[in-house]
Amino acid sequence: MSQDAAKKAAAEAALKYVEPGEMLGVGTGSTVNFFIEALARSGKEVAAAVSSSEASTARLKAAGIPVEDLNSAGTLSIYVDGADEANHRLQLIKGGGGALTREKIVAAASRRFVCIADASKLVDVLGRFPLPVEVIPMARSYVARELVRLGGIPELRRGFTTDNGNLILDVGGLSIVDPPRLEAEIGLIAGVVTVGLFARRPADVLLLGGPDGVRELTAAP
Ligand code: 5RP
């Protein structure tokens, strides 16, 4: 089974969590693109979607799904998004597509976070995927030095600006044994907008597509 087929299977499995008539949050990335296609094809009429990126907004509109501003949407019942890595506690690394800030906001504003991914994204310890950190441009070098102090190897994502006009540092060399702690620690560095660790607000459900179908993991109570 190809990675794309696994992503598509996970995306289609997320449809069962979507109730017609509700407002939902929609993330960013290739797995989410499969979800947007599947949602449009399903005929399930949602009230509107709150999008986490300009790219997803364009895709949602092209698929005929209305897009609503988060400020007028209030609390969302469900947020569907992908991940770059997930552990068994459903804590995530996100931001490979650079949309981590808006993704974290929409996830925070949602009652249930359904994460969709192919099975290769499940790891025992987060950190093999370089951790994306969105930074204010003038703070780039300072934040990079602070990240080195924390044991990371930051690398500027060249030629990339986020939807918020900021930069991304991709931080390698980390073995993240305490994700909530590192999330807080990096989040406190002056100049950091968002760290792509989703540990304080992990996913509630993780749908992993693979050769044996879609595996469903839920957060431990
Ligand atoms: C974007 C993200 C994506 O969810 C993550 O990069 C996974 O992408 P894909 O579904 O293409 O594998 O965090 O900022």
Tab-separated table of C-alpha atoms and ligand atoms in Angstrom:
chain	number	residue	atom	x	y	z
A	1	MET	CA	0.000	0.000	0.000
A	2	SER	CA	1.382	3.437	-0.919
A	3	GLN	CA	1.738	6.174	1.693
A	4	ASP	CA	-0.868	8.220	-0.184
A	5	ALA	CA	-3.353	5.322	-0.119
A	6	ALA	CA	-2.801	5.001	3.646
A	7	LYS	CA	-3.348	8.740	4.142
A	8	LYS	CA	-6.509	8.589	2.030
A	9	ALA	CA	-7.886	5.657	4.048
A	10	ALA	CA	-7.302	7.553	7.330
A	11	ALA	CA	-8.895	10.687	5.857
A	12	GLU	CA	-11.995	8.784	4.744
A	13	ALA	CA	-12.304	7.129	8.163
A	14	ALA	CA	-12.548	10.584	9.769
A	15	LEU	CA	-15.851	11.233	7.985
A	16	LYS	CA	-17.756	9.214	10.574
A	17	TYR	CA	-16.862	11.847	13.185
A	18	VAL	CA	-18.402	14.668	11.159
A	19	GLU	CA	-22.039	15.479	11.870
A	20	PRO	CA	-24.071	17.184	9.131
A	21	GLY	CA	-24.899	20.802	9.913
A	22	GLU	CA	-21.965	21.370	12.262
A	23	MET	CA	-19.043	23.743	11.964
A	24	LEU	CA	-15.702	21.954	11.845
A	25	GLY	CA	-12.033	22.891	11.961
A	26	VAL	CA	-9.840	21.762	9.089
A	27	GLY	CA	-6.050	21.438	9.222
A	28	THR	CA	-3.405	21.527	6.524
A	29	GLY	CA	-1.380	19.046	4.486
A	30	SER	CA	-1.695	16.220	2.003
A	31	THR	CA	-3.737	13.986	4.358
A	32	VAL	CA	-6.145	16.841	5.034
A	33	ASN	CA	-6.427	17.421	1.279
A	34	PHE	CA	-7.732	13.839	0.988
A	35	PHE	CA	-10.158	14.616	3.819
A	36	ILE	CA	-11.473	17.744	2.073
A	37	GLU	CA	-12.030	15.734	-1.123
A	38	ALA	CA	-13.767	12.944	0.812
A	39	LEU	CA	-15.971	15.411	2.688
A	40	ALA	CA	-17.035	17.129	-0.525
A	41	ARG	CA	-17.779	13.755	-2.178
A	42	SER	CA	-19.668	12.426	0.855
A	43	GLY	CA	-22.583	14.808	0.442
A	44	LYS	CA	-22.489	15.557	4.206
A	45	GLU	CA	-23.519	19.214	4.355
A	46	VAL	CA	-21.493	20.959	7.052
A	47	ALA	CA	-22.425	24.468	8.177
A	48	ALA	CA	-18.928	25.735	7.419
A	49	ALA	CA	-15.257	25.043	8.019
A	50	VAL	CA	-12.701	27.046	9.974
A	51	SER	CA	-9.431	26.685	8.112
A	52	SER	CA	-5.876	26.565	9.484
A	53	SER	CA	-4.128	27.939	6.388
A	54	GLU	CA	-4.540	29.902	3.187
A	55	ALA	CA	-3.854	26.668	1.264
A	56	SER	CA	-6.694	24.763	2.970
A	57	THR	CA	-9.016	27.757	2.614
A	58	ALA	CA	-8.478	27.708	-1.148
A	59	ARG	CA	-9.096	23.930	-1.293
A	60	LEU	CA	-12.229	24.129	0.858
A	61	LYS	CA	-13.698	26.902	-1.276
A	62	ALA	CA	-12.844	25.037	-4.488
A	63	ALA	CA	-14.684	22.005	-3.062
A	64	GLY	CA	-17.765	24.145	-2.369
A	65	ILE	CA	-17.369	24.084	1.424
A	66	PRO	CA	-18.000	27.507	3.015
A	67	VAL	CA	-15.178	28.911	5.158
A	68	GLU	CA	-15.876	30.805	8.373
A	69	ASP	CA	-13.647	33.026	10.501
A	70	LEU	CA	-12.793	31.499	13.897
A	71	ASN	CA	-13.817	34.684	15.690
A	72	SER	CA	-17.416	34.299	14.552
A	73	ALA	CA	-17.483	30.498	14.761
A	74	GLY	CA	-16.990	30.115	18.530
A	75	THR	CA	-16.113	26.679	19.914
A	76	LEU	CA	-15.904	23.976	17.255
A	77	SER	CA	-17.129	20.468	17.915
A	78	ILE	CA	-14.415	18.791	15.857
A	79	TYR	CA	-11.006	19.526	14.335
A	80	VAL	CA	-9.514	17.233	11.690
A	81	ASP	CA	-5.795	17.516	10.933
A	82	GLY	CA	-2.711	15.484	10.049
A	83	ALA	CA	0.618	15.144	11.856
A	84	ASP	CA	4.290	14.643	11.155
A	85	GLU	CA	4.740	12.331	14.148
A	86	ALA	CA	2.475	10.919	16.854
A	87	ASN	CA	3.237	8.939	19.989
A	88	HIS	CA	0.966	6.529	21.850
A	89	ARG	CA	-0.296	9.331	24.087
A	90	LEU	CA	-1.508	11.055	20.913
A	91	GLN	CA	0.979	13.878	21.438
A	92	LEU	CA	2.114	15.208	18.089
A	93	ILE	CA	4.773	16.983	16.123
A	94	LYS	CA	3.144	19.235	13.553
A	95	GLY	CA	4.206	22.049	11.261
A	96	GLY	CA	5.874	20.192	8.408
A	97	GLY	CA	3.620	22.287	6.183
A	98	GLY	CA	4.349	25.420	8.202
A	99	ALA	CA	0.776	25.979	9.398
A	100	LEU	CA	1.428	25.110	13.049
A	101	THR	CA	0.292	28.395	14.613
A	102	ARG	CA	-3.181	28.463	13.117
A	103	GLU	CA	-3.418	24.694	13.571
A	104	LYS	CA	-2.707	25.034	17.275
A	105	ILE	CA	-5.290	27.795	17.615
A	106	VAL	CA	-8.033	25.842	15.844
A	107	ALA	CA	-7.159	22.669	17.786
A	108	ALA	CA	-7.402	24.628	21.042
A	109	ALA	CA	-10.809	25.991	20.049
A	110	SER	CA	-12.192	22.523	19.284
A	111	ARG	CA	-13.813	20.021	21.641
A	112	ARG	CA	-12.489	16.963	19.774
A	113	PHE	CA	-9.287	16.676	17.740
A	114	VAL	CA	-9.290	13.841	15.217
A	115	CYS	CA	-5.794	13.305	13.821
A	116	ILE	CA	-5.387	11.489	10.506
A	117	ALA	CA	-2.102	10.015	9.288
A	118	ASP	CA	-0.450	7.043	7.692
A	119	ALA	CA	0.883	4.438	10.113
A	120	SER	CA	4.543	5.413	9.544
A	121	LYS	CA	3.924	8.542	11.645
A	122	LEU	CA	3.511	6.555	14.885
A	123	VAL	CA	6.708	6.561	16.995
A	124	ASP	CA	7.666	5.623	20.542
A	125	VAL	CA	9.551	8.860	21.199
A	126	LEU	CA	8.876	12.100	19.343
A	127	GLY	CA	11.795	13.909	17.725
A	128	ARG	CA	12.976	11.955	14.718
A	129	PHE	CA	11.050	14.491	12.610
A	130	PRO	CA	12.719	17.905	13.051
A	131	LEU	CA	10.537	19.992	15.352
A	132	PRO	CA	9.145	23.102	13.568
A	133	VAL	CA	9.238	26.340	15.549
A	134	GLU	CA	7.645	29.505	14.124
A	135	VAL	CA	9.639	32.617	15.031
A	136	ILE	CA	9.374	36.368	14.587
A	137	PRO	CA	11.990	37.230	11.894
A	138	MET	CA	14.050	39.617	14.071
A	139	ALA	CA	14.384	36.926	16.771
A	140	ARG	CA	15.643	34.175	14.438
A	141	SER	CA	19.269	34.079	15.635
A	142	TYR	CA	18.444	34.560	19.313
A	143	VAL	CA	15.853	31.778	19.272
A	144	ALA	CA	18.262	29.510	17.388
A	145	ARG	CA	20.901	30.000	20.121
A	146	GLU	CA	18.349	29.219	22.836
A	147	LEU	CA	17.294	26.063	20.983
A	148	VAL	CA	20.939	24.937	20.816
A	149	ARG	CA	21.121	25.492	24.579
A	150	LEU	CA	18.182	23.060	24.898
A	151	GLY	CA	20.110	20.431	22.925
A	152	GLY	CA	18.586	21.024	19.491
A	153	ILE	CA	20.116	21.614	16.080
A	154	PRO	CA	17.979	24.368	14.503
A	155	GLU	CA	17.946	24.938	10.780
A	156	LEU	CA	16.192	27.802	9.033
A	157	ARG	CA	13.551	26.632	6.547
A	158	ARG	CA	14.914	28.421	3.490
A	159	GLY	CA	12.619	30.360	1.161
A	160	PHE	CA	9.610	29.861	3.412
A	161	THR	CA	7.380	32.433	5.119
A	162	THR	CA	4.359	31.380	7.157
A	163	ASP	CA	0.833	32.677	6.532
A	164	ASN	CA	1.551	34.973	9.501
A	165	GLY	CA	4.682	36.496	7.898
A	166	ASN	CA	7.125	34.633	10.144
A	167	LEU	CA	9.993	32.148	9.739
A	168	ILE	CA	10.345	28.484	10.655
A	169	LEU	CA	13.294	26.890	12.429
A	170	ASP	CA	13.304	23.086	12.049
A	171	VAL	CA	14.991	21.637	15.115
A	172	GLY	CA	16.794	18.323	14.748
A	173	GLY	CA	18.695	16.294	17.308
A	174	LEU	CA	15.925	16.173	19.905
A	175	SER	CA	14.701	13.070	21.694
A	176	ILE	CA	11.534	14.384	23.280
A	177	VAL	CA	10.930	12.319	26.410
A	178	ASP	CA	8.746	14.923	28.135
A	179	PRO	CA	6.733	16.623	25.364
A	180	PRO	CA	4.524	18.897	27.558
A	181	ARG	CA	7.604	20.224	29.354
A	182	LEU	CA	9.556	20.939	26.159
A	183	GLU	CA	6.471	22.538	24.607
A	184	ALA	CA	6.265	24.953	27.539
A	185	GLU	CA	10.016	25.572	27.630
A	186	ILE	CA	10.318	26.446	23.938
A	187	GLY	CA	7.076	28.419	24.049
A	188	LEU	CA	8.604	30.715	26.682
A	189	ILE	CA	11.586	31.766	24.537
A	190	ALA	CA	11.126	35.407	23.511
A	191	GLY	CA	10.435	35.574	19.784
A	192	VAL	CA	8.850	32.127	19.514
A	193	VAL	CA	5.347	32.347	18.089
A	194	THR	CA	4.492	28.650	18.245
A	195	VAL	CA	6.292	25.372	18.770
A	196	GLY	CA	5.005	22.456	16.696
A	197	LEU	CA	4.627	20.177	19.719
A	198	PHE	CA	0.967	19.412	20.389
A	199	ALA	CA	1.320	17.780	23.811
A	200	ARG	CA	-0.655	20.029	26.143
A	201	ARG	CA	-3.533	19.737	23.713
A	202	PRO	CA	-2.917	16.320	22.099
A	203	ALA	CA	-5.277	14.601	19.672
A	204	ASP	CA	-8.311	12.825	21.123
A	205	VAL	CA	-8.486	10.246	18.356
A	206	LEU	CA	-5.690	9.082	16.042
A	207	LEU	CA	-6.659	7.336	12.809
A	208	LEU	CA	-3.706	5.539	11.217
A	209	GLY	CA	-4.027	4.166	7.700
A	210	GLY	CA	-1.954	1.105	6.835
A	211	PRO	CA	-1.976	-2.166	4.878
A	212	ASP	CA	-4.323	-3.789	7.422
A	213	GLY	CA	-6.880	-0.990	7.309
A	214	VAL	CA	-7.345	1.980	9.591
A	215	ARG	CA	-6.249	1.633	13.204
A	216	GLU	CA	-8.026	3.843	15.726
A	217	LEU	CA	-6.226	5.005	18.869
A	218	THR	CA	-7.859	7.076	21.561
A	219	ALA	CA	-6.279	9.114	24.305
A	220	ALA	CA	-5.944	7.269	27.619
A	221	PRO	CA	-8.381	8.681	30.238
B	1	5RP	C1	1.088	21.156	8.461
B	1	5RP	C2	1.038	19.949	9.316
B	1	5RP	C3	0.598	18.678	8.674
B	1	5RP	O1	-0.459	18.160	9.378
B	1	5RP	C4	1.742	17.702	8.689
B	1	5RP	O2	2.875	18.313	8.066
B	1	5RP	C5	1.387	16.414	7.984
B	1	5RP	O3	1.325	16.620	6.619
B	1	5RP	P1	0.904	15.496	5.593
B	1	5RP	O4	-0.544	15.205	5.842
B	1	5RP	O5	1.162	16.123	4.244
B	1	5RP	O6	1.775	14.284	5.854
B	1	5RP	O7	1.310	19.971	10.482
B	1	5RP	O8	1.592	22.267	9.159
